[in-house]
Short mmCIF file of C-alpha atoms in Angstrom, two decimals:
data_model
loop_
_atom_site.label_atom_id
_atom_site.label_comp_id
_atom_site.label_asym_id
_atom_site.label_seq_id
_atom_site.Cartn_x
_atom_site.Cartn_y
_atom_site.Cartn_z
CA MET Z 277 85.90 44.01 147.55
CA PRO Z 278 85.55 46.57 150.39
CA THR Z 279 82.13 46.81 152.02
CA LYS Z 280 81.70 50.50 151.16
CA ARG Z 281 82.38 49.80 147.50
CA ILE Z 282 79.79 47.01 147.52
CA LEU Z 283 77.32 49.42 149.09
CA GLY Z 284 78.19 51.96 146.40
CA PHE Z 285 77.33 49.49 143.64
CA ALA Z 286 74.12 48.60 145.48
CA ALA Z 287 73.22 52.30 145.75
CA ILE Z 288 73.76 53.08 142.06
CA THR Z 289 71.83 49.94 141.05
CA ALA Z 290 68.95 51.11 143.24
CA ILE Z 291 69.15 54.56 141.63
CA VAL Z 292 68.89 53.11 138.12
CA PHE Z 293 65.69 51.29 139.05
CA MET Z 294 64.37 54.28 141.01
CA TRP Z 295 64.94 56.62 138.06
CA SER Z 296 63.35 54.12 135.70
CA GLY Z 297 60.51 53.65 138.17
CA TRP Z 298 60.00 57.42 138.38
CA ILE Z 299 59.49 57.50 134.61
CA VAL Z 300 56.86 54.76 134.77
CA THR Z 301 55.23 56.25 137.89
CA THR Z 302 54.94 59.70 136.32
CA ARG Z 303 53.49 58.19 133.14
CA PHE Z 304 50.98 56.30 135.29
CA GLY Z 305 50.08 59.48 137.19
CA ALA Z 306 49.65 61.47 133.99
CA GLN Z 307 47.09 58.91 132.82
CA SER Z 308 45.19 58.94 136.14
CA ALA Z 309 42.51 61.29 137.45
CA LEU Z 310 45.21 63.51 138.95
CA THR Z 311 46.06 66.58 136.93
CA ILE Z 312 49.63 67.43 136.04
CA TYR Z 313 49.32 70.28 138.54
CA ASP Z 314 48.42 67.86 141.33
CA ILE Z 315 51.49 65.76 140.58
CA THR Z 316 53.66 68.88 140.57
CA LEU Z 317 52.23 69.98 143.91
CA LEU Z 318 52.87 66.58 145.49
CA ARG Z 319 56.47 66.63 144.30
CA PHE Z 320 57.29 69.99 145.85
CA GLY Z 321 54.88 69.97 148.77
CA VAL Z 322 55.85 66.62 150.27
CA SER Z 323 59.59 67.15 149.84
CA SER Z 324 59.29 70.60 151.46
CA ILE Z 325 57.94 69.02 154.65
CA PHE Z 326 61.17 67.04 155.05
CA VAL Z 327 63.54 69.76 153.83
CA LEU Z 328 62.10 72.64 155.88
CA PRO Z 329 63.77 71.70 159.23
CA VAL Z 330 67.13 71.31 157.49
CA ALA Z 331 66.72 74.62 155.68
CA LEU Z 332 65.75 76.46 158.86
CA TYR Z 333 68.87 75.10 160.57
CA TYR Z 334 71.41 75.82 157.80
CA ARG Z 335 69.65 78.86 156.23
CA PRO Z 336 71.05 78.27 152.73
CA TRP Z 337 69.29 81.35 151.32
CA ARG Z 338 71.75 83.66 153.09
CA SER Z 339 74.64 82.69 150.79
CA LEU Z 340 72.48 82.09 147.73
CA GLY Z 341 70.51 85.27 147.10
CA LEU Z 342 67.14 85.82 145.44
CA LYS Z 343 68.32 85.71 141.82
CA LYS Z 344 70.24 82.45 142.13
CA SER Z 345 67.44 80.89 144.20
CA LEU Z 346 64.83 81.64 141.54
CA ILE Z 347 66.97 80.54 138.59
CA THR Z 348 68.11 77.31 140.25
CA SER Z 349 64.64 76.40 141.48
CA GLN Z 350 62.93 76.90 138.14
CA LEU Z 351 65.47 75.09 135.96
CA ALA Z 352 64.75 71.86 137.85
CA GLY Z 353 61.38 72.95 139.18
CA ILE Z 354 57.93 73.98 138.04
CA PRO Z 355 58.53 74.30 134.24
CA TYR Z 356 60.60 71.10 134.22
CA VAL Z 357 58.01 68.97 136.07
CA LEU Z 358 55.03 70.37 134.14
CA ALA Z 359 56.79 69.68 130.82
CA VAL Z 360 57.56 66.11 131.88
CA CYS Z 361 54.03 65.43 133.15
CA TYR Z 362 52.36 66.80 130.05
CA ALA Z 363 54.78 64.89 127.82
CA PHE Z 364 53.72 61.66 129.53
CA LYS Z 365 50.13 62.36 128.50
CA LEU Z 366 51.26 62.08 124.87
CA ALA Z 367 54.22 59.70 124.84
CA PRO Z 368 55.06 56.36 126.54
CA ALA Z 369 57.54 55.63 129.29
CA ALA Z 370 60.16 54.33 126.84
CA HIS Z 371 60.25 57.73 125.12
CA GLY Z 372 60.77 59.46 128.44
CA GLY Z 373 63.83 57.31 129.10
CA ILE Z 374 65.23 57.97 125.63
CA PHE Z 375 64.62 61.70 125.24
CA MET Z 376 64.84 62.86 128.85
CA ASN Z 377 67.53 60.65 130.35
CA GLY Z 378 69.22 59.30 127.25
CA SER Z 379 69.71 62.65 125.53
CA LEU Z 380 70.84 64.46 128.68
CA PRO Z 381 74.59 63.69 128.31
CA ALA Z 382 74.60 65.02 124.73
CA ILE Z 383 72.74 68.20 125.75
CA THR Z 384 75.12 68.72 128.68
CA LEU Z 385 78.11 68.16 126.41
CA PHE Z 386 76.80 70.82 123.98
CA LEU Z 387 76.12 73.33 126.77
CA GLY Z 388 79.58 72.75 128.24
CA TRP Z 389 81.05 73.43 124.81
CA ILE Z 390 79.09 76.68 124.45
CA TRP Z 391 79.14 77.89 128.05
CA PHE Z 392 82.52 76.78 129.42
CA LYS Z 393 84.42 76.41 126.12
CA GLU Z 394 85.08 72.76 127.00
CA HIS Z 395 85.77 71.31 123.56
CA PRO Z 396 84.70 67.65 123.32
CA ASN Z 397 87.19 65.08 122.11
CA ARG Z 398 86.55 62.58 119.34
CA VAL Z 399 85.22 59.91 121.68
CA GLN Z 400 82.71 62.35 123.18
CA LEU Z 401 81.64 63.52 119.72
CA LEU Z 402 81.09 59.90 118.69
CA GLY Z 403 78.98 59.33 121.79
CA GLY Z 404 76.97 62.49 121.12
CA LEU Z 405 76.41 61.39 117.52
CA LEU Z 406 75.14 57.97 118.64
CA ILE Z 407 72.75 59.63 121.10
CA THR Z 408 71.46 62.04 118.44
CA ILE Z 409 70.91 59.27 115.88
CA GLY Z 410 69.22 57.05 118.46
CA ALA Z 411 66.83 59.76 119.63
CA SER Z 412 66.04 60.75 116.04
CA ILE Z 413 65.07 57.19 115.15
CA THR Z 414 62.52 57.14 117.97
CA LEU Z 415 61.22 60.61 117.06
CA PHE Z 416 60.50 59.67 113.45
CA GLY Z 417 59.52 56.03 113.92
CA SER Z 418 56.77 55.96 116.53
CA SER Z 419 53.77 58.02 115.37
CA ASP Z 420 52.14 54.94 113.82
CA VAL Z 421 52.17 53.15 117.21
CA TYR Z 422 51.58 55.85 119.83
CA GLY Z 423 49.52 58.42 117.92
CA GLN Z 424 50.12 61.41 115.70
CA TYR Z 425 50.96 63.76 118.59
CA VAL Z 426 53.62 61.57 120.20
CA TRP Z 427 56.27 63.84 118.67
CA VAL Z 428 54.96 66.73 120.78
CA GLY Z 429 55.59 64.65 123.90
CA ASP Z 430 59.07 63.75 122.65
CA LEU Z 431 59.93 67.42 122.11
CA LEU Z 432 58.66 68.24 125.60
CA PHE Z 433 60.95 65.52 126.97
CA LEU Z 434 63.85 67.17 125.13
CA LEU Z 435 62.81 70.55 126.55
CA SER Z 436 62.78 69.11 130.07
CA GLY Z 437 66.21 67.59 129.41
CA LEU Z 438 67.44 71.04 128.37
CA PHE Z 439 66.04 72.53 131.59
CA PHE Z 440 67.81 69.91 133.69
CA ALA Z 441 71.07 70.27 131.76
CA LEU Z 442 71.00 74.03 132.38
CA TYR Z 443 70.34 73.30 136.04
CA MET Z 444 73.46 71.09 136.13
CA VAL Z 445 75.47 73.86 134.46
CA VAL Z 446 74.47 76.56 136.95
CA SER Z 447 75.01 74.12 139.84
CA LYS Z 448 78.59 73.72 138.66
CA LEU Z 449 79.02 77.41 137.86
CA TRP Z 450 77.74 78.60 141.25
CA LEU Z 451 79.18 75.67 143.27
CA LEU Z 452 75.83 74.95 144.90
CA THR Z 453 75.81 72.90 148.10
CA PRO Z 454 73.40 69.99 148.69
CA THR Z 455 71.48 72.10 151.22
CA GLN Z 456 71.07 74.93 148.70
CA ILE Z 457 69.90 72.46 146.04
CA LEU Z 458 67.35 70.89 148.40
CA PHE Z 459 66.09 74.33 149.44
CA CYS Z 460 65.63 75.51 145.85
CA SER Z 461 64.21 72.27 144.45
CA SER Z 462 61.55 71.90 147.15
CA ILE Z 463 60.78 74.90 149.36
CA VAL Z 464 61.16 77.68 146.77
CA ASN Z 465 59.10 75.77 144.21
CA CYS Z 466 56.43 74.92 146.78
CA ALA Z 467 56.15 78.54 147.92
CA LEU Z 468 55.70 79.69 144.32
CA PHE Z 469 53.39 76.92 143.14
CA LEU Z 470 51.08 76.23 146.10
CA PRO Z 471 49.07 79.50 145.99
CA VAL Z 472 48.75 79.36 142.19
CA TRP Z 473 47.52 75.75 142.37
CA TYR Z 474 45.07 76.51 145.19
CA PHE Z 475 43.41 79.54 143.61
CA PHE Z 476 43.67 79.02 139.86
CA LEU Z 477 44.50 75.49 138.69
CA PRO Z 478 42.21 72.47 138.18
CA SER Z 479 42.62 69.51 140.51
CA GLY Z 480 41.65 65.85 140.34
CA PHE Z 481 42.24 64.89 143.96
CA SER Z 482 38.53 64.31 144.59
CA GLU Z 483 38.28 61.86 141.66
CA ALA Z 484 41.64 60.12 142.10
CA SER Z 485 41.96 56.86 143.98
CA PHE Z 486 43.93 56.50 147.20
CA LEU Z 487 46.48 54.36 145.34
CA ASP Z 488 47.07 57.08 142.74
CA ILE Z 489 47.61 59.76 145.38
CA ALA Z 490 49.75 57.58 147.65
CA LEU Z 491 51.98 56.40 144.78
CA GLN Z 492 52.65 59.92 143.54
CA THR Z 493 53.15 61.22 147.09
CA VAL Z 494 55.82 58.66 147.91
CA TYR Z 495 57.57 58.61 144.55
CA GLN Z 496 57.43 62.28 143.58
CA GLY Z 497 57.83 63.79 147.02
CA MET Z 498 60.31 61.40 148.62
CA ILE Z 499 62.02 58.94 146.28
CA ALA Z 500 62.65 61.18 143.27
CA THR Z 501 63.69 64.28 145.18
CA LEU Z 502 65.20 63.22 148.51
CA ILE Z 503 66.24 59.56 148.60
CA GLY Z 504 67.53 59.62 145.02
CA LEU Z 505 69.74 62.65 145.63
CA LEU Z 506 71.31 61.14 148.74
CA LEU Z 507 71.93 57.76 147.08
CA VAL Z 508 73.57 59.35 144.04
CA ALA Z 509 75.93 61.35 146.26
CA PHE Z 510 76.82 58.22 148.25
CA ALA Z 511 77.38 56.08 145.15
CA VAL Z 512 79.64 58.64 143.48
CA ARG Z 513 81.80 58.84 146.60
CA GLN Z 514 82.19 55.05 146.81
CA ILE Z 515 82.58 53.93 143.18
CA GLY Z 516 83.41 57.15 141.33
CA ALA Z 517 81.47 59.31 138.89
CA PRO Z 518 82.50 57.45 135.68
CA THR Z 519 81.23 54.10 136.98
CA ALA Z 520 78.04 55.70 138.27
CA ALA Z 521 77.46 57.36 134.89
CA ALA Z 522 77.96 54.03 133.10
CA PHE Z 523 75.32 52.42 135.31
CA MET Z 524 72.88 55.26 134.57
CA SER Z 525 73.04 54.40 130.87
CA GLY Z 526 70.71 51.53 131.70
CA VAL Z 527 67.78 53.83 132.55
CA PRO Z 528 66.26 54.05 129.01
CA SER Z 529 66.16 50.30 128.47
CA ILE Z 530 64.85 49.50 131.96
CA ALA Z 531 62.19 52.21 131.64
CA ALA Z 532 61.06 50.64 128.36
CA ILE Z 533 60.88 47.18 129.95
CA LEU Z 534 59.00 48.47 133.01
CA GLY Z 535 56.60 50.40 130.79
CA PHE Z 536 55.85 47.18 128.91
CA LEU Z 537 55.49 45.02 132.03
CA LEU Z 538 53.64 47.44 134.33
CA LEU Z 539 51.71 49.67 131.93
CA GLY Z 540 51.26 47.32 128.98
CA GLU Z 541 52.87 49.81 126.57
CA ALA Z 542 54.04 48.46 123.24
CA VAL Z 543 57.73 48.89 122.49
CA ASN Z 544 58.37 48.81 118.74
CA ILE Z 545 61.58 47.94 116.95
CA TRP Z 546 62.55 51.59 116.52
CA VAL Z 547 62.66 52.11 120.28
CA TRP Z 548 64.98 49.12 120.74
CA VAL Z 549 67.25 50.33 117.92
CA SER Z 550 67.36 53.74 119.60
CA ILE Z 551 68.30 52.22 122.95
CA PHE Z 552 70.92 50.04 121.26
CA LEU Z 553 72.58 53.22 119.91
CA LEU Z 554 71.92 55.41 122.94
CA THR Z 555 73.45 53.18 125.58
CA PRO Z 556 77.05 53.12 124.29
CA GLY Z 557 76.69 56.80 123.38
CA ILE Z 558 75.80 57.69 126.97
CA ILE Z 559 78.73 55.64 128.28
CA LEU Z 560 81.20 57.28 125.89
CA VAL Z 561 80.09 60.83 126.68
CA SER Z 562 79.77 60.34 130.43
CA ILE Z 563 82.93 58.38 131.14
CA TRP Z 564 85.20 60.44 128.90
CA SER Z 565 83.79 63.66 130.35
CA GLN Z 566 84.59 62.50 133.88
CA ASP Z 567 88.01 61.25 132.77
CA LYS Z 568 88.80 64.69 131.36
CA TYR Z 569 87.91 66.41 134.62
CA LYS Z 570 89.95 63.86 136.55
CA ARG Z 571 93.01 64.58 134.42
CA LYS Z 572 92.55 68.32 134.94
CA ALA Z 573 92.51 67.80 138.69
CA LEU Z 574 95.84 65.95 138.73
CA PRO Z 575 98.89 67.98 139.84
CA ASN Z 576 101.42 68.95 137.17
#
């Protein structure tokens, strides 16, 4: 096997654990003395420090415009992160993997059907059905374990998944470059959020431990936004999008396992049944979607 292909598999494996780790880390942060606004600030503020020199050199705003900058930044920005952080106050890490990551392919498939008139085939519909059934089982089978308001957290996870799916749609529609994405996801969000946080929002920095702050700084500001994006791009180039998508189907189950091992969160039978249905559903939707685009790209 060529070295670059081996590195591609290593990169996508790292991404799966990084994404799963981000779920657990955000859940941990939401239960700490830090407020959800502090976590949001760390995500955008730290990443902006690294992105600013690149943005000043390439000036991506010149070809993007104000309207596209605001829409792109907010779909994967302030509302998205706040929804995720608040959801983790109510629901465990396993639910984040199921509703946020696991349901994303089905939401994207539906938006593609509505927005781009891309009619799903039978295999994709089967995958979407498995995802829907799996998520529904978790939604209706966990209140006795995690509390009566866990469903609110689950719905917020779905809302955040919708935000991110819309972000993926506009990225495709507007053919956004990596530099434009980095500029919108970090600098624009930081410029909008920092003054609001400073003057109006509660903060827990003075009560939080150094470990809490350092963990969220590294994971939110660097791993989730910068390193993850670069590794995904590298992996897709080396092993292809369908294979990368198949690997990403492991995020819900790994997040559940990490939540159990690191946070001591119970994982009931309904969660495992959901993951059992979700995983093949994600693979079916993701791989057949990529296969369709590949066939479209072939010359006649």
